[in-house]
PDB file of C-alpha atoms and ligand atoms in Angstrom:
ATOM      1  CA  MET Y   1     -19.986 -14.427  10.062  1.00 60.00           C
ATOM      2  CA  SER Y   2     -20.921 -10.920   9.356  1.00 74.00           C
ATOM      3  CA  SER Y   3     -21.150  -9.290   5.885  1.00 92.00           C
ATOM      4  CA  TYR Y   4     -17.766  -7.594   6.698  1.00 95.00           C
ATOM      5  CA  ASN Y   5     -16.065 -11.315   7.432  1.00 96.00           C
ATOM      6  CA  GLU Y   6     -17.968 -12.862   4.535  1.00 97.00           C
ATOM      7  CA  ARG Y   7     -16.157  -9.944   2.554  1.00 98.00           C
ATOM      8  CA  PHE Y   8     -12.570 -10.513   4.333  1.00 98.00           C
ATOM      9  CA  GLU Y   9     -12.799 -14.268   4.126  1.00 97.00           C
ATOM     10  CA  PHE Y  10     -13.435 -14.123  -0.167  1.00 98.00           C
ATOM     11  CA  ALA Y  11     -10.799 -11.352  -0.254  1.00 98.00           C
ATOM     12  CA  LYS Y  12      -8.398 -13.588   1.105  1.00 98.00           C
ATOM     13  CA  GLU Y  13      -8.793 -16.682  -1.451  1.00 97.00           C
ATOM     14  CA  MET Y  14      -8.953 -14.019  -4.440  1.00 97.00           C
ATOM     15  CA  ILE Y  15      -5.807 -12.133  -3.485  1.00 98.00           C
ATOM     16  CA  ILE Y  16      -3.945 -15.363  -3.390  1.00 98.00           C
ATOM     17  CA  THR Y  17      -5.537 -16.401  -7.051  1.00 97.00           C
ATOM     18  CA  SER Y  18      -4.720 -13.074  -8.410  1.00 96.00           C
ATOM     19  CA  GLY Y  19      -1.342 -13.383  -7.104  1.00 97.00           C
ATOM     20  CA  GLN Y  20      -0.912 -16.542  -8.936  1.00 95.00           C
ATOM     21  CA  TYR Y  21      -1.889 -15.081 -12.208  1.00 91.00           C
ATOM     22  CA  LEU Y  22       0.791 -12.891 -11.740  1.00 91.00           C
ATOM     23  CA  LEU Y  23       3.231 -15.101 -10.994  1.00 91.00           C
ATOM     24  CA  SER Y  24       2.133 -17.045 -14.430  1.00 86.00           C
ATOM     25  CA  LEU Y  25       3.515 -13.803 -16.466  1.00 77.00           C
ATOM     26  CA  LYS Y  26       6.952 -13.935 -15.244  1.00 64.00           C
ATOM     27  CA  ALA Y  27       7.861 -13.941 -18.841  1.00 56.00           C
ATOM     28  CA  ASP Y  28       6.079 -11.115 -20.297  1.00 65.00           C
ATOM     29  CA  ARG Y  29       6.225  -8.031 -18.232  1.00 70.00           C
ATOM     30  CA  THR Y  30       6.490  -5.948 -21.657  1.00 69.00           C
ATOM     31  CA  LYS Y  31       3.432  -4.801 -22.291  1.00 73.00           C
ATOM     32  CA  VAL Y  32       3.492  -1.003 -21.052  1.00 74.00           C
ATOM     33  CA  GLU Y  33       1.743   2.047 -21.451  1.00 75.00           C
ATOM     34  CA  VAL Y  34       2.997   5.355 -19.911  1.00 77.00           C
ATOM     35  CA  LYS Y  35       0.205   7.176 -18.024  1.00 73.00           C
ATOM     36  CA  GLN Y  36       2.091  10.318 -17.279  1.00 75.00           C
ATOM     37  CA  LYS Y  37       5.526  10.895 -17.012  1.00 75.00           C
ATOM     38  CA  ASN Y  38       7.062   8.230 -14.834  1.00 72.00           C
ATOM     39  CA  ASP Y  39       3.952   6.387 -14.279  1.00 76.00           C
ATOM     40  CA  PHE Y  40       3.417   2.993 -16.047  1.00 77.00           C
ATOM     41  CA  VAL Y  41       0.620   0.707 -16.582  1.00 80.00           C
ATOM     42  CA  THR Y  42       1.182  -2.876 -17.438  1.00 81.00           C
ATOM     43  CA  LEU Y  43      -1.470  -5.066 -19.414  1.00 85.00           C
ATOM     44  CA  ALA Y  44      -0.805  -7.110 -16.423  1.00 86.00           C
ATOM     45  CA  ASP Y  45      -2.303  -4.208 -13.821  1.00 87.00           C
ATOM     46  CA  LYS Y  46      -5.183  -3.962 -16.282  1.00 89.00           C
ATOM     47  CA  GLU Y  47      -5.833  -7.621 -16.648  1.00 89.00           C
ATOM     48  CA  ASN Y  48      -5.695  -8.112 -12.850  1.00 92.00           C
ATOM     49  CA  GLU Y  49      -7.824  -5.503 -11.891  1.00 94.00           C
ATOM     50  CA  ALA Y  50     -10.691  -6.654 -14.401  1.00 94.00           C
ATOM     51  CA  PHE Y  51     -10.712  -9.939 -12.658  1.00 94.00           C
ATOM     52  CA  ILE Y  52     -10.356  -9.029  -9.282  1.00 96.00           C
ATOM     53  CA  ILE Y  53     -13.354  -6.858  -9.903  1.00 96.00           C
ATOM     54  CA  SER Y  54     -15.137  -9.247 -11.587  1.00 96.00           C
ATOM     55  CA  GLN Y  55     -14.897 -11.732  -8.721  1.00 96.00           C
ATOM     56  CA  ILE Y  56     -16.049  -8.725  -6.451  1.00 96.00           C
ATOM     57  CA  LYS Y  57     -19.110  -7.903  -8.727  1.00 95.00           C
ATOM     58  CA  GLU Y  58     -20.228 -11.712  -8.920  1.00 96.00           C
ATOM     59  CA  LYS Y  59     -20.144 -12.153  -5.146  1.00 96.00           C
ATOM     60  CA  PHE Y  60     -21.178  -8.438  -4.120  1.00 96.00           C
ATOM     61  CA  PRO Y  61     -22.568  -6.927  -6.759  1.00 95.00           C
ATOM     62  CA  GLN Y  62     -24.387  -3.942  -4.610  1.00 95.00           C
ATOM     63  CA  ASP Y  63     -20.680  -3.002  -3.382  1.00 96.00           C
ATOM     64  CA  GLY Y  64     -18.767   0.579  -4.739  1.00 96.00           C
ATOM     65  CA  ILE Y  65     -15.453  -0.492  -6.069  1.00 96.00           C
ATOM     66  CA  PHE Y  66     -12.499   2.107  -6.528  1.00 96.00           C
ATOM     67  CA  GLY Y  67      -9.208   0.792  -8.634  1.00 95.00           C
ATOM     68  CA  GLU Y  68      -6.045   2.208  -9.467  1.00 91.00           C
ATOM     69  CA  GLU Y  69      -6.819   1.702 -13.128  1.00 87.00           C
ATOM     70  CA  SER Y  70     -10.382   2.057 -13.583  1.00 86.00           C
ATOM     71  CA  GLY Y  71     -11.466   4.456 -11.289  1.00 87.00           C
ATOM     72  CA  LYS Y  72     -14.515   4.582  -8.968  1.00 87.00           C
ATOM     73  CA  SER Y  73     -17.883   3.683  -9.138  1.00 83.00           C
ATOM     74  CA  GLU Y  74     -21.483   4.984  -7.773  1.00 83.00           C
ATOM     75  CA  ASP Y  75     -21.568   5.667  -4.107  1.00 83.00           C
ATOM     76  CA  SER Y  76     -23.011   2.449  -2.481  1.00 84.00           C
ATOM     77  CA  LEU Y  77     -24.320   2.247   0.668  1.00 87.00           C
ATOM     78  CA  THR Y  78     -22.708  -1.684   1.347  1.00 92.00           C
ATOM     79  CA  GLY Y  79     -19.403  -0.297   1.166  1.00 95.00           C
ATOM     80  CA  ARG Y  80     -16.516  -0.150  -1.195  1.00 96.00           C
ATOM     81  CA  TRP Y  81     -13.471  -2.367  -2.538  1.00 97.00           C
ATOM     82  CA  VAL Y  82     -10.012   0.146  -2.663  1.00 97.00           C
ATOM     83  CA  ILE Y  83      -8.048  -1.774  -5.190  1.00 97.00           C
ATOM     84  CA  ASP Y  84      -4.765  -1.547  -6.576  1.00 97.00           C
ATOM     85  CA  PRO Y  85      -3.879  -4.339  -8.951  1.00 96.00           C
ATOM     86  CA  ILE Y  86      -0.116  -3.755  -8.789  1.00 95.00           C
ATOM     87  CA  ASP Y  87       1.182  -1.774  -6.173  1.00 97.00           C
ATOM     88  CA  GLY Y  88       4.826  -1.372  -7.244  1.00 96.00           C
ATOM     89  CA  THR Y  89       4.467  -1.950 -11.225  1.00 92.00           C
ATOM     90  CA  VAL Y  90       7.854  -0.494 -11.940  1.00 92.00           C
ATOM     91  CA  ASN Y  91       9.353  -3.373  -9.960  1.00 94.00           C
ATOM     92  CA  PHE Y  92       7.063  -5.882 -11.322  1.00 92.00           C
ATOM     93  CA  MET Y  93       8.151  -4.717 -14.812  1.00 89.00           C
ATOM     94  CA  HIS Y  94      11.969  -4.565 -13.993  1.00 89.00           C
ATOM     95  CA  GLY Y  95      12.039  -8.095 -12.195  1.00 90.00           C
ATOM     96  CA  PHE Y  96      12.362  -6.954  -8.940  1.00 94.00           C
ATOM     97  CA  PRO Y  97      10.254  -9.374  -6.350  1.00 95.00           C
ATOM     98  CA  ASP Y  98       8.884  -6.305  -4.032  1.00 97.00           C
ATOM     99  CA  TYR Y  99       5.469  -5.683  -5.870  1.00 97.00           C
ATOM    100  CA  THR Y 100       2.210  -6.567  -3.841  1.00 98.00           C
ATOM    101  CA  ILE Y 101      -1.631  -6.415  -4.651  1.00 98.00           C
ATOM    102  CA  SER Y 102      -3.298  -4.234  -2.113  1.00 98.00           C
ATOM    103  CA  ILE Y 103      -7.041  -4.836  -1.505  1.00 98.00           C
ATOM    104  CA  ALA Y 104      -8.994  -2.727   1.478  1.00 98.00           C
ATOM    105  CA  PHE Y 105     -12.816  -2.386   2.193  1.00 98.00           C
ATOM    106  CA  GLU Y 106     -14.095   0.762   3.600  1.00 97.00           C
ATOM    107  CA  ASP Y 107     -17.762   0.674   5.181  1.00 95.00           C
ATOM    108  CA  GLU Y 108     -21.043   2.810   3.847  1.00 92.00           C
ATOM    109  CA  LYS Y 109     -19.302   5.947   6.269  1.00 93.00           C
ATOM    110  CA  GLY Y 110     -15.527   5.313   4.470  1.00 93.00           C
ATOM    111  CA  VAL Y 111     -14.203   3.867   7.687  1.00 96.00           C
ATOM    112  CA  LEU Y 112     -11.456   1.213   6.682  1.00 98.00           C
ATOM    113  CA  THR Y 113     -12.719  -2.234   7.933  1.00 98.00           C
ATOM    114  CA  PHE Y 114     -10.464  -4.764   6.648  1.00 98.00           C
ATOM    115  CA  GLY Y 115      -7.124  -4.772   4.277  1.00 98.00           C
ATOM    116  CA  LEU Y 116      -5.063  -7.349   2.306  1.00 98.00           C
ATOM    117  CA  VAL Y 117      -1.368  -6.864   0.600  1.00 98.00           C
ATOM    118  CA  TYR Y 118      -0.212 -10.011  -0.720  1.00 98.00           C
ATOM    119  CA  CYS Y 119       3.059 -10.235  -2.373  1.00 98.00           C
ATOM    120  CA  PRO Y 120       3.536 -13.007  -4.344  1.00 97.00           C
ATOM    121  CA  GLU Y 121       7.079 -13.680  -5.246  1.00 96.00           C
ATOM    122  CA  GLN Y 122       7.833 -13.669  -1.391  1.00 97.00           C
ATOM    123  CA  LYS Y 123       4.227 -15.706  -0.780  1.00 98.00           C
ATOM    124  CA  GLU Y 124       3.859 -13.520   2.202  1.00 98.00           C
ATOM    125  CA  LEU Y 125      -0.036 -12.386   2.858  1.00 98.00           C
ATOM    126  CA  PHE Y 126      -0.402  -9.318   5.455  1.00 98.00           C
ATOM    127  CA  SER Y 127      -3.901  -8.435   6.566  1.00 98.00           C
ATOM    128  CA  ALA Y 128      -5.819  -6.998   9.329  1.00 98.00           C
ATOM    129  CA  PHE Y 129      -9.637  -6.666  10.058  1.00 98.00           C
ATOM    130  CA  LYS Y 130     -11.141  -3.398  12.245  1.00 98.00           C
ATOM    131  CA  GLY Y 131     -10.257  -4.252  16.143  1.00 98.00           C
ATOM    132  CA  GLU Y 132      -8.842  -7.582  15.370  1.00 98.00           C
ATOM    133  CA  GLY Y 133      -5.190  -7.037  15.141  1.00 98.00           C
ATOM    134  CA  ALA Y 134      -2.445  -7.549  12.252  1.00 98.00           C
ATOM    135  CA  THR Y 135      -1.168 -11.040  10.662  1.00 98.00           C
ATOM    136  CA  LEU Y 136       1.563 -12.164   8.510  1.00 98.00           C
ATOM    137  CA  ASN Y 137       0.281 -15.337   6.553  1.00 98.00           C
ATOM    138  CA  GLY Y 138      -2.011 -15.841   9.967  1.00 98.00           C
ATOM    139  CA  LYS Y 139       0.402 -15.144  12.525  1.00 98.00           C
ATOM    140  CA  ALA Y 140       0.092 -11.959  14.831  1.00 98.00           C
ATOM    141  CA  ILE Y 141       2.534  -8.906  14.249  1.00 98.00           C
ATOM    142  CA  HIS Y 142       3.320  -5.888  15.750  1.00 98.00           C
ATOM    143  CA  VAL Y 143       5.486  -2.854  15.307  1.00 98.00           C
ATOM    144  CA  SER Y 144       8.778  -2.347  16.765  1.00 98.00           C
ATOM    145  CA  GLN Y 145       8.572  -1.788  20.217  1.00 98.00           C
ATOM    146  CA  SER Y 146      12.469  -0.394  19.992  1.00 97.00           C
ATOM    147  CA  THR Y 147      13.419   2.839  21.818  1.00 96.00           C
ATOM    148  CA  ASP Y 148      17.278   3.275  20.306  1.00 96.00           C
ATOM    149  CA  PHE Y 149      16.552   4.199  17.076  1.00 96.00           C
ATOM    150  CA  SER Y 150      19.992   4.697  16.239  1.00 96.00           C
ATOM    151  CA  ARG Y 151      19.703   0.538  15.798  1.00 96.00           C
ATOM    152  CA  GLU Y 152      16.800   0.902  13.101  1.00 98.00           C
ATOM    153  CA  LEU Y 153      16.026   0.696   9.403  1.00 98.00           C
ATOM    154  CA  GLY Y 154      13.642   3.289   7.769  1.00 98.00           C
ATOM    155  CA  LEU Y 155      11.956   3.705   4.219  1.00 98.00           C
ATOM    156  CA  CYS Y 156      11.974   7.038   2.625  1.00 98.00           C
ATOM    157  CA  VAL Y 157      11.204   7.423  -1.153  1.00 96.00           C
ATOM    158  CA  TYR Y 158      11.465  10.434  -2.957  1.00 93.00           C
ATOM    159  CA  PRO Y 159       9.412  12.018  -5.213  1.00 94.00           C
ATOM    160  CA  HIS Y 160      10.236  10.631  -8.420  1.00 88.00           C
ATOM    161  CA  ARG Y 161       7.158  11.837 -10.361  1.00 87.00           C
ATOM    162  CA  ARG Y 162       7.003  15.257  -8.735  1.00 91.00           C
ATOM    163  CA  ARG Y 163      10.842  16.342  -8.964  1.00 92.00           C
ATOM    164  CA  GLU Y 164       9.613  19.965  -8.326  1.00 92.00           C
ATOM    165  CA  ALA Y 165       9.385  18.929  -4.665  1.00 93.00           C
ATOM    166  CA  LEU Y 166      12.951  17.061  -4.905  1.00 94.00           C
ATOM    167  CA  ASP Y 167      14.729  19.859  -2.829  1.00 94.00           C
ATOM    168  CA  LEU Y 168      12.056  20.132   0.139  1.00 95.00           C
ATOM    169  CA  TYR Y 169      12.093  15.905   0.654  1.00 96.00           C
ATOM    170  CA  GLN Y 170      15.858  15.784   0.393  1.00 96.00           C
ATOM    171  CA  ILE Y 171      16.049  18.186   3.911  1.00 97.00           C
ATOM    172  CA  ARG Y 172      13.360  16.122   5.571  1.00 97.00           C
ATOM    173  CA  GLN Y 173      15.070  12.544   4.404  1.00 97.00           C
ATOM    174  CA  ARG Y 174      18.148  14.371   5.854  1.00 97.00           C
ATOM    175  CA  ARG Y 175      16.429  14.892   9.043  1.00 98.00           C
ATOM    176  CA  ILE Y 176      14.812  11.441   9.162  1.00 98.00           C
ATOM    177  CA  LEU Y 177      18.366   9.840   8.386  1.00 98.00           C
ATOM    178  CA  ASP Y 178      20.007  11.655  11.186  1.00 97.00           C
ATOM    179  CA  LYS Y 179      17.756   9.965  13.819  1.00 97.00           C
ATOM    180  CA  ILE Y 180      17.897   6.476  12.596  1.00 98.00           C
ATOM    181  CA  SER Y 181      20.544   3.862  11.259  1.00 98.00           C
ATOM    182  CA  ASP Y 182      19.967   3.468   7.599  1.00 98.00           C
ATOM    183  CA  LEU Y 183      17.359   4.125   4.962  1.00 98.00           C
ATOM    184  CA  ARG Y 184      15.872   1.660   2.047  1.00 97.00           C
ATOM    185  CA  SER Y 185      12.993   2.264  -0.698  1.00 97.00           C
ATOM    186  CA  VAL Y 186      11.463  -0.888  -1.211  1.00 96.00           C
ATOM    187  CA  GLY Y 187       9.223   0.605  -4.337  1.00 96.00           C
ATOM    188  CA  SER Y 188       5.938  -0.665  -3.094  1.00 98.00           C
ATOM    189  CA  ALA Y 189       3.557   1.804  -0.668  1.00 98.00           C
ATOM    190  CA  ALA Y 190       1.498  -0.832   0.541  1.00 98.00           C
ATOM    191  CA  LEU Y 191       4.693  -2.988   1.492  1.00 98.00           C
ATOM    192  CA  SER Y 192       6.554  -0.637   3.371  1.00 98.00           C
ATOM    193  CA  LEU Y 193       3.375  -0.029   5.903  1.00 98.00           C
ATOM    194  CA  CYS Y 194       3.330  -3.472   5.819  1.00 98.00           C
ATOM    195  CA  TYR Y 195       7.231  -3.775   6.578  1.00 98.00           C
ATOM    196  CA  VAL Y 196       6.497  -1.249   9.391  1.00 98.00           C
ATOM    197  CA  ALA Y 197       3.636  -3.126  10.605  1.00 98.00           C
ATOM    198  CA  SER Y 198       5.878  -6.432  10.936  1.00 98.00           C
ATOM    199  CA  ALA Y 199       8.898  -4.169  12.263  1.00 98.00           C
ATOM    200  CA  ARG Y 200      11.186  -4.939   9.574  1.00 98.00           C
ATOM    201  CA  CYS Y 201      11.734  -1.161  10.257  1.00 98.00           C
ATOM    202  CA  VAL Y 202      10.129   1.227  12.369  1.00 98.00           C
ATOM    203  CA  LEU Y 203       9.029   4.331   9.699  1.00 98.00           C
ATOM    204  CA  TYR Y 204       8.093   5.183   6.009  1.00 98.00           C
ATOM    205  CA  TYR Y 205       7.869   8.636   4.764  1.00 98.00           C
ATOM    206  CA  GLU Y 206       6.734   9.364   1.181  1.00 98.00           C
ATOM    207  CA  MET Y 207       4.748  12.265  -0.702  1.00 97.00           C
ATOM    208  CA  PHE Y 208       2.367  12.134  -3.456  1.00 96.00           C
ATOM    209  CA  LEU Y 209       0.508   8.876  -2.981  1.00 97.00           C
ATOM    210  CA  GLY Y 210      -2.803   7.292  -4.276  1.00 96.00           C
ATOM    211  CA  TRP Y 211      -5.436   6.184  -1.740  1.00 97.00           C
ATOM    212  CA  TYR Y 212      -5.197   2.712  -3.657  1.00 97.00           C
ATOM    213  CA  ASP Y 213      -1.577   2.475  -2.636  1.00 98.00           C
ATOM    214  CA  ILE Y 214      -2.249   2.810   1.027  1.00 98.00           C
ATOM    215  CA  ALA Y 215      -5.582   2.224   1.854  1.00 98.00           C
ATOM    216  CA  ALA Y 216      -4.820  -1.638   3.022  1.00 98.00           C
ATOM    217  CA  GLY Y 217      -1.310  -0.808   4.218  1.00 98.00           C
ATOM    218  CA  ILE Y 218      -2.723   2.016   6.378  1.00 98.00           C
ATOM    219  CA  ILE Y 219      -5.248  -0.612   8.514  1.00 98.00           C
ATOM    220  CA  ILE Y 220      -2.246  -3.088   8.939  1.00 98.00           C
ATOM    221  CA  LEU Y 221      -0.182  -1.464  10.361  1.00 98.00           C
ATOM    222  CA  GLU Y 222      -2.683   0.716  12.616  1.00 98.00           C
ATOM    223  CA  GLU Y 223      -3.550  -3.150  13.807  1.00 98.00           C
ATOM    224  CA  ALA Y 224      -0.176  -3.770  14.084  1.00 98.00           C
ATOM    225  CA  GLY Y 225      -0.023  -0.703  16.954  1.00 98.00           C
ATOM    226  CA  GLY Y 226       1.569   1.792  14.342  1.00 98.00           C
ATOM    227  CA  LYS Y 227       0.287   5.426  13.878  1.00 98.00           C
ATOM    228  CA  VAL Y 228      -0.107   6.964  10.530  1.00 98.00           C
ATOM    229  CA  THR Y 229      -0.324  10.666   9.559  1.00 98.00           C
ATOM    230  CA  MET Y 230      -1.217  12.140   6.263  1.00 97.00           C
ATOM    231  CA  ASP Y 231      -1.562  15.498   4.504  1.00 96.00           C
ATOM    232  CA  ARG Y 232      -4.284  14.346   2.113  1.00 93.00           C
ATOM    233  CA  GLU Y 233      -6.411  16.093  -0.335  1.00 83.00           C
ATOM    234  CA  GLY Y 234      -9.076  13.546  -1.083  1.00 90.00           C
ATOM    235  CA  ASP Y 235      -7.650  10.425  -3.452  1.00 92.00           C
ATOM    236  CA  TYR Y 236      -4.906  11.823  -4.500  1.00 92.00           C
ATOM    237  CA  PRO Y 237      -2.190  13.735  -3.931  1.00 94.00           C
ATOM    238  CA  ILE Y 238      -1.248  12.166  -0.204  1.00 96.00           C
ATOM    239  CA  HIS Y 239       1.395  12.570   1.778  1.00 97.00           C
ATOM    240  CA  ILE Y 240       2.085   9.961   4.157  1.00 98.00           C
ATOM    241  CA  ALA Y 241       4.331   9.601   7.623  1.00 98.00           C
ATOM    242  CA  ALA Y 242       3.771   6.041   9.136  1.00 98.00           C
ATOM    243  CA  SER Y 243       5.807   4.583  11.844  1.00 98.00           C
ATOM    244  CA  SER Y 244       5.956   2.546  15.104  1.00 98.00           C
ATOM    245  CA  ALA Y 245       4.315   4.175  17.799  1.00 98.00           C
ATOM    246  CA  LEU Y 246       7.516   5.119  19.854  1.00 98.00           C
ATOM    247  CA  ILE Y 247       9.228   6.912  16.979  1.00 98.00           C
ATOM    248  CA  HIS Y 248       5.781   9.009  15.471  1.00 98.00           C
ATOM    249  CA  ASP Y 249       6.730  11.955  16.886  1.00 98.00           C
ATOM    250  CA  THR Y 250      10.477  12.076  16.288  1.00 98.00           C
ATOM    251  CA  LEU Y 251       9.255  11.523  12.415  1.00 98.00           C
ATOM    252  CA  LEU Y 252       6.725  13.966  12.664  1.00 98.00           C
ATOM    253  CA  GLU Y 253       9.476  16.804  14.122  1.00 97.00           C
ATOM    254  CA  ALA Y 254      11.919  15.526  10.886  1.00 97.00           C
ATOM    255  CA  ILE Y 255       8.964  16.637   8.293  1.00 97.00           C
ATOM    256  CA  ASP Y 256       8.158  19.778  10.005  1.00 95.00           C
ATOM    257  CA  ASP Y 257       9.591  22.646   8.344  1.00 88.00           C
TER     258      ASP Y 257
HETATM  259  C1  IPD D   1       3.692   3.398  -6.917  1.00 91.46           C
HETATM  260  C2  IPD D   1       4.724   2.503  -5.594  1.00 91.46           C
HETATM  261  C3  IPD D   1       5.775   3.021  -5.429  1.00 91.46           C
HETATM  262  C4  IPD D   1       5.235   4.411  -4.678  1.00 91.46           C
HETATM  263  C5  IPD D   1       4.891   5.185  -6.230  1.00 91.46           C
HETATM  264  C6  IPD D   1       3.165   4.463  -6.436  1.00 91.46           C
HETATM  265  P1  IPD D   1       1.905   2.103  -8.327  1.00 91.46           P
HETATM  266  O1  IPD D   1       2.176   2.718  -6.877  1.00 91.46           O
HETATM  267  O2  IPD D   1       3.547   2.404  -4.111  1.00 91.46           O
HETATM  268  O3  IPD D   1       6.043   2.778  -3.887  1.00 91.46           O
HETATM  269  O4  IPD D   1       6.880   5.086  -5.085  1.00 91.46           O
HETATM  270  O5  IPD D   1       4.510   6.413  -6.022  1.00 91.46           O
HETATM  271  O6  IPD D   1       2.412   5.301  -7.457  1.00 91.46           O
HETATM  272  O7  IPD D   1       1.711   2.802  -9.323  1.00 91.46           O
HETATM  273  O8  IPD D   1       3.097   0.758  -8.943  1.00 91.46           O
HETATM  274  O9  IPD D   1       0.562   1.092  -8.313  1.00 91.46           O
END
């Protein structure tokens, strides 16, 4: 087993355990801090990230780590874990089921090697290993092959933390809606990418994301045959347009001002 494979298998077990921990907290999601306007962190985010990091450090002490809540470790020659302990914190706080744990691994050159996104409430584990395709609970998934976009769903999320971008966003959202049947917003960027990967919808557009929100979802979507275009300044802010391969040019035209 290659060392990346070993890490992948280890991460699969760890992410399920961490999901069980979040489910066990059902009754108490009220310990919340405000990081900045409209940006929240619960005690569960912090504890879950601490749990994941402690497991990684025990098994792979030399690896680098970039966690949403704890930030970045020193660069490492063996690669880096990118962790979002709860992607969809606001859903989690309000009892919506669409929150996930998102874990990706980048090699020492920063290339995504594998990604895992787990939704504990639905017991859905999306995963992908570079060059080996993407799966949902172990079964292969592929992006939509539909060309009749007028029947298809998309996911768009307005810039809730950066409302100065709302006018521009609304023009783009209108142009995206004109190409498809309807829009949804699930409240977890990682899950949104997985919903495109598994053909539940054909596109996803959101501005002002962090790398930890999307790293795992990106490799899952790409391995499922999807396409991702990013406007990126380092780890934040990242604007993402992601879709099935067949609608990608149409999506890019819709957000081109
Ligand atoms: C958030 C989710 C949400 C997106 C936000 C992200 P968090 O991540 O991905 O879908 O709209 O912009 O910050 O804060 O819950 O990890």
